Tab-separated table of N, CA and C in Angstrom:
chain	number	residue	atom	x	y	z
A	1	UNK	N	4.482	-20.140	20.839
A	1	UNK	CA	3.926	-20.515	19.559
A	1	UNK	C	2.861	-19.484	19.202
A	2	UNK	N	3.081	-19.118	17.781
A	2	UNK	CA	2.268	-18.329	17.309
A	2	UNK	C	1.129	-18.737	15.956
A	3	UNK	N	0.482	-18.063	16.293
A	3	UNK	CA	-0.890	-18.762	14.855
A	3	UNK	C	-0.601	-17.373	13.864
A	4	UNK	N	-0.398	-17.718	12.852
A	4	UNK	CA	-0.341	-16.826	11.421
A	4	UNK	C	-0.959	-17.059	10.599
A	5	UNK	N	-2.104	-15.947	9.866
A	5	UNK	CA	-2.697	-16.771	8.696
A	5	UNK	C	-2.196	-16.998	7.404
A	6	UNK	N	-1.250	-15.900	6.852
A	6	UNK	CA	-0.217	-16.540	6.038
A	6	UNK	C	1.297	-16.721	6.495
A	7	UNK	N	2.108	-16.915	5.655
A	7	UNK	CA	3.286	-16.705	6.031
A	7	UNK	C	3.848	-17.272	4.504
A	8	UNK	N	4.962	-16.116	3.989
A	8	UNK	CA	5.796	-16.530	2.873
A	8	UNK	C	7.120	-16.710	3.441
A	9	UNK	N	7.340	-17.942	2.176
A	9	UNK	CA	8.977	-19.128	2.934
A	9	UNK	C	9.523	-18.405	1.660
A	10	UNK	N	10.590	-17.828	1.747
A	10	UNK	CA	11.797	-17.762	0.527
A	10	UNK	C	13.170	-17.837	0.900
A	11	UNK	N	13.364	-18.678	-0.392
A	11	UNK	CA	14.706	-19.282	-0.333
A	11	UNK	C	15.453	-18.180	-1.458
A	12	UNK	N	16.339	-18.462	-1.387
A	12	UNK	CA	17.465	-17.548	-2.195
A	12	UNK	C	19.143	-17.867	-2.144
A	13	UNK	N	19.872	-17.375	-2.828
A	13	UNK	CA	20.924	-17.744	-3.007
A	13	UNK	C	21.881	-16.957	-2.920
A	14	UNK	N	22.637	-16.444	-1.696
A	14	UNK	CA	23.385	-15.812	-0.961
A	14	UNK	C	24.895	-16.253	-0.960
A	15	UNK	N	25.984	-15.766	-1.924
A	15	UNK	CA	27.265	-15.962	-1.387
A	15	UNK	C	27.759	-17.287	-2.112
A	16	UNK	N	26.965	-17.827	-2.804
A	16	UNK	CA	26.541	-19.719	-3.273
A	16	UNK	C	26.419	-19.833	-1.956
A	17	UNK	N	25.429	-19.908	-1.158
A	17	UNK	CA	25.382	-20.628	-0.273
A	17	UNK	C	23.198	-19.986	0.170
A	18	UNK	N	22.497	-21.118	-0.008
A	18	UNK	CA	21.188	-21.503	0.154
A	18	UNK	C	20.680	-21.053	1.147
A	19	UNK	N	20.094	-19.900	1.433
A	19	UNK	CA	19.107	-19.587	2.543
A	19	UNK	C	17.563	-19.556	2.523
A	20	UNK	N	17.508	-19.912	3.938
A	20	UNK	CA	15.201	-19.928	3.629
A	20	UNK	C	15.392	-18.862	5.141
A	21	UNK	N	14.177	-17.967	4.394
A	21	UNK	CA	13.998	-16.817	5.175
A	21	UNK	C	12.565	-17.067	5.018
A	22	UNK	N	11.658	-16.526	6.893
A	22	UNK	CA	10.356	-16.572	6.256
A	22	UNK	C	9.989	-14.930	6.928
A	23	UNK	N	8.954	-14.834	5.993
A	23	UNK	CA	8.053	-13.728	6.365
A	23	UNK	C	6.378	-13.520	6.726
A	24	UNK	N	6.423	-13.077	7.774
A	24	UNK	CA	4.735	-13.118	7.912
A	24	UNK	C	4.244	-11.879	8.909
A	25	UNK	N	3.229	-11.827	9.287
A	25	UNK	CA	2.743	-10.763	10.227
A	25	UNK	C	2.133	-11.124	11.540
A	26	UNK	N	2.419	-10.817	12.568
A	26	UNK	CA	1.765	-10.920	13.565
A	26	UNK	C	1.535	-9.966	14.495
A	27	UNK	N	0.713	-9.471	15.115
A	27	UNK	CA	-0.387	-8.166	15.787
A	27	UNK	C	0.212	-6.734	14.986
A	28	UNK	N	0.064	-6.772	13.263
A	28	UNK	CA	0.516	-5.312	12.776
A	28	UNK	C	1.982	-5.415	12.605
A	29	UNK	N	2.667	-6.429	12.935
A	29	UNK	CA	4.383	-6.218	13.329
A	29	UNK	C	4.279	-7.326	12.016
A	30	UNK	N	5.066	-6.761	10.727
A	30	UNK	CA	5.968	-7.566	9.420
A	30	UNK	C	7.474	-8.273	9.990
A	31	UNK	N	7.358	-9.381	10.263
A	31	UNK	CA	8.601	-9.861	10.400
A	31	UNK	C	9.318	-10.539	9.507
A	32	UNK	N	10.632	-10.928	9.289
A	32	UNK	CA	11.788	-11.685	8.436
A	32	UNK	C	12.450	-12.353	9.299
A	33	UNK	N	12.166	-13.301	9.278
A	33	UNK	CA	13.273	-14.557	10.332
A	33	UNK	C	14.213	-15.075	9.110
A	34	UNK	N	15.334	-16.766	9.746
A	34	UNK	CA	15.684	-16.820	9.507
A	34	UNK	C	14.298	-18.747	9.774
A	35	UNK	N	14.395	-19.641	8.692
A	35	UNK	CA	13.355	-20.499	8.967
A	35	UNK	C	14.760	-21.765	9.279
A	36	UNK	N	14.565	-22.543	10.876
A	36	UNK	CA	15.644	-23.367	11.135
A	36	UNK	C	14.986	-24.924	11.685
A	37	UNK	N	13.556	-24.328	10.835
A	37	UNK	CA	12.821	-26.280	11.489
A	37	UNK	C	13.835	-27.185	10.320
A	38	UNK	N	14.021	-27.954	11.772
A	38	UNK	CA	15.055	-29.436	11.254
A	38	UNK	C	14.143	-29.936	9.682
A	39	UNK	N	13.110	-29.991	9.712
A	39	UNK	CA	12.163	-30.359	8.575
A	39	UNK	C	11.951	-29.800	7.160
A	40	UNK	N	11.327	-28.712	7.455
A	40	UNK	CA	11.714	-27.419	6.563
A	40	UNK	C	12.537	-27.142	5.607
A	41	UNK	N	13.616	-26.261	6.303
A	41	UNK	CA	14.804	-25.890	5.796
A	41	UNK	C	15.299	-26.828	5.042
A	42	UNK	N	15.993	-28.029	5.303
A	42	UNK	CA	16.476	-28.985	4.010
A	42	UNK	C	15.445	-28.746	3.036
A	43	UNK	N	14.054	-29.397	2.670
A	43	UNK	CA	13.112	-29.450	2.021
A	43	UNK	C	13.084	-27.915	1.357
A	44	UNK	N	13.091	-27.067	1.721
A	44	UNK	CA	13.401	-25.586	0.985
A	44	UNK	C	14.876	-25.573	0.596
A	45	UNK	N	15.469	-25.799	0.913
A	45	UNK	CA	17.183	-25.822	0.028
A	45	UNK	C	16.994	-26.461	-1.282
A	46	UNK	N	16.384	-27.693	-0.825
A	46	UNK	CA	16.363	-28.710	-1.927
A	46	UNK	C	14.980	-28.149	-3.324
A	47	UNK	N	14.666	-26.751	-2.906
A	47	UNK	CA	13.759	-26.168	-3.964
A	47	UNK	C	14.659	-25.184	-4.376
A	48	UNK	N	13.393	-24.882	-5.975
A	48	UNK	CA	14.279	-23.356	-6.724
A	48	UNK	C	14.079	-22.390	-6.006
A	49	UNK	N	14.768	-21.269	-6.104
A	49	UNK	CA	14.765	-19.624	-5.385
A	49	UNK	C	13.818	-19.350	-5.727
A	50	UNK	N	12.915	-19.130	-4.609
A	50	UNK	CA	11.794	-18.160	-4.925
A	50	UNK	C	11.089	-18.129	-3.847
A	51	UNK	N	9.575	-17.589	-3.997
A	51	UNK	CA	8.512	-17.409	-3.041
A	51	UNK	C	7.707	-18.476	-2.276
A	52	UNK	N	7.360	-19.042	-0.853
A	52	UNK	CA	6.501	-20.111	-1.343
A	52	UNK	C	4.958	-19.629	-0.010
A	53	UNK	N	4.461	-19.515	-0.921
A	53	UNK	CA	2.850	-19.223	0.358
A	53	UNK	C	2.343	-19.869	0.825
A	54	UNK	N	1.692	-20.031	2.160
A	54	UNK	CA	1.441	-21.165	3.014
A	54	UNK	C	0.679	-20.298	4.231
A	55	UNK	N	-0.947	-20.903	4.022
A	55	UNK	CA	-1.910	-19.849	5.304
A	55	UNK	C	-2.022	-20.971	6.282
A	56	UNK	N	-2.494	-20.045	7.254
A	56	UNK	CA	-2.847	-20.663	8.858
A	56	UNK	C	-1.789	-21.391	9.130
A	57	UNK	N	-0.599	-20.990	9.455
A	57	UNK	CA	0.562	-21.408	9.947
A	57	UNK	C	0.753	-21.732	11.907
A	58	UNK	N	1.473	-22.512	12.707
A	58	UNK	CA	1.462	-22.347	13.505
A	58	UNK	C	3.234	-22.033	13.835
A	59	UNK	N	3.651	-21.273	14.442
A	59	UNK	CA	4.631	-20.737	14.489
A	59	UNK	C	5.948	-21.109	15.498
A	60	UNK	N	6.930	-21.654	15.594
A	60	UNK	CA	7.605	-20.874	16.842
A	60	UNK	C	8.863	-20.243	16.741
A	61	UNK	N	8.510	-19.150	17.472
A	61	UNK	CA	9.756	-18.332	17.414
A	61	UNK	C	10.807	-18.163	18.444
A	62	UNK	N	11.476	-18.210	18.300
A	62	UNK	CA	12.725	-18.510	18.906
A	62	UNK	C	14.453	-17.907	19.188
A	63	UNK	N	14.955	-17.543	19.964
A	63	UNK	CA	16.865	-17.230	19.805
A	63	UNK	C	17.576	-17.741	19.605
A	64	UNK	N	18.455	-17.467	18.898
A	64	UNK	CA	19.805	-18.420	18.438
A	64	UNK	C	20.519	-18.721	19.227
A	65	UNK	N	21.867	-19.395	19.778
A	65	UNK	CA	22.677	-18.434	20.963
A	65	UNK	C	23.145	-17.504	20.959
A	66	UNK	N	23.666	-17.070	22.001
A	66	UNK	CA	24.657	-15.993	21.971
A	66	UNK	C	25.660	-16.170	21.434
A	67	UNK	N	26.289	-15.539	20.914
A	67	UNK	CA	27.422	-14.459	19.822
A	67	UNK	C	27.760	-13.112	20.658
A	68	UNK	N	29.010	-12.945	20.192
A	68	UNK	CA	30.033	-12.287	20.827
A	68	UNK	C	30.200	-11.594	19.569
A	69	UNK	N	29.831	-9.887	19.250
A	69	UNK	CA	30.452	-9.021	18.048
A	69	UNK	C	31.804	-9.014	18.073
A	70	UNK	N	32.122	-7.943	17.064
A	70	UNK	CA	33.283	-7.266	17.151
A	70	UNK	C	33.940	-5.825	18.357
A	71	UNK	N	32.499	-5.534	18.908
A	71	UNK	CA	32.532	-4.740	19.807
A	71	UNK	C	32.070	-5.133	21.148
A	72	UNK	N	32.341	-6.581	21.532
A	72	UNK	CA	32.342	-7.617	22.556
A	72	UNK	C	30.761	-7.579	23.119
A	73	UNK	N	29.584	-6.665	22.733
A	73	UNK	CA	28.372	-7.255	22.897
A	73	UNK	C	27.796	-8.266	22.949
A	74	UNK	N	26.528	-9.143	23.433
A	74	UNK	CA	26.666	-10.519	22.931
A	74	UNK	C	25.053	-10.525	22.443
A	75	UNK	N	24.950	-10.754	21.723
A	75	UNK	CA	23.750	-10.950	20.865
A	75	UNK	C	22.913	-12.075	20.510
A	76	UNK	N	21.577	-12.103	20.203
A	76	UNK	CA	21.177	-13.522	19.843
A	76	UNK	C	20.151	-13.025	18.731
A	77	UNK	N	19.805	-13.543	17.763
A	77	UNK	CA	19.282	-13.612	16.513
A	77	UNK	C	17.501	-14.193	16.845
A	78	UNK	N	16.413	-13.394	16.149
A	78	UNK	CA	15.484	-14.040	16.661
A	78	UNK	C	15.084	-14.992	15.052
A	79	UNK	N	14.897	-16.122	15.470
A	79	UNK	CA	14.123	-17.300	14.464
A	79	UNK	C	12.987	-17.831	14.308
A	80	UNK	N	12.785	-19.055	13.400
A	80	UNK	CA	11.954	-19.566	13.228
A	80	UNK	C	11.899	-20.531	13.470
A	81	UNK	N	11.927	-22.019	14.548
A	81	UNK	CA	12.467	-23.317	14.884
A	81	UNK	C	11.749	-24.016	14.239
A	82	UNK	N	10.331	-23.292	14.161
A	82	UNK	CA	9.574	-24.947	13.863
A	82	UNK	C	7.985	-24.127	13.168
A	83	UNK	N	8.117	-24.812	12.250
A	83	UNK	CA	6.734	-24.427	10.775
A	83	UNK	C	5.347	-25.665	10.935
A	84	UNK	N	4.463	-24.848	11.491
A	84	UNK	CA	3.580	-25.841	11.245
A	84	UNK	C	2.290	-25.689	10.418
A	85	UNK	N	2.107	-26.219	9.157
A	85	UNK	CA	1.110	-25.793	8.370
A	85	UNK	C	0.105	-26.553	8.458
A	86	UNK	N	-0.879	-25.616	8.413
A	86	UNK	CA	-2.385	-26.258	8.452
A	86	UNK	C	-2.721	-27.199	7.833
A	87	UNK	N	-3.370	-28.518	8.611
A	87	UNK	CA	-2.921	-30.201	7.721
A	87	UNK	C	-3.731	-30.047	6.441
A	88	UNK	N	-4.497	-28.922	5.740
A	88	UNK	CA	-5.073	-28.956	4.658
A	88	UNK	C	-3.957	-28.769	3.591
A	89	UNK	N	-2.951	-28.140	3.941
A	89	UNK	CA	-1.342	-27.659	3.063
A	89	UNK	C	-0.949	-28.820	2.612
């Protein structure tokens, strides 16, 4: 678990099909996950496309499973499981 003082949630509309991506910074490093708290994510689908800002976040980040490419590597995706905003949010 990580502490962030901001972090932007955006949703968007990919393919017709609803994604929430978040972005924030932690030690100098800009990251883009994919946001998969059970909580969250519905609650951002169920909003319009766009930006949403949210400080002092508590974070966790997380792997997807493994996946198997096309070039039989196996890979795992790094995420976002679980959003926790500062109870003043």
């Amino acid at each position: 678990m990580i502490r962030v003082p901001l972090v932007e949630v955006k949703v968007i509309t990919s393919f017709d099909k609803k994604k929430v991506r978040i972005e924030f910074e932690h030690r100098g490093v800009r990251y883009n996950f994919s946001l998969t708290d059970s909580e969250w994510e519905p609650y951002f689908k169920a909003q319009a496309n766009g930006n949403y800002a949210y400080q002092d976040c508590l974070l966790t980040v997380s792997l997807s499973e493994p996946f198997t490419k096309n070039d039989g590597s196996v890979c795992q995706y790094k995420l976002v499981a679980a959003m926790i905003p500062h109870p003043g949010v």
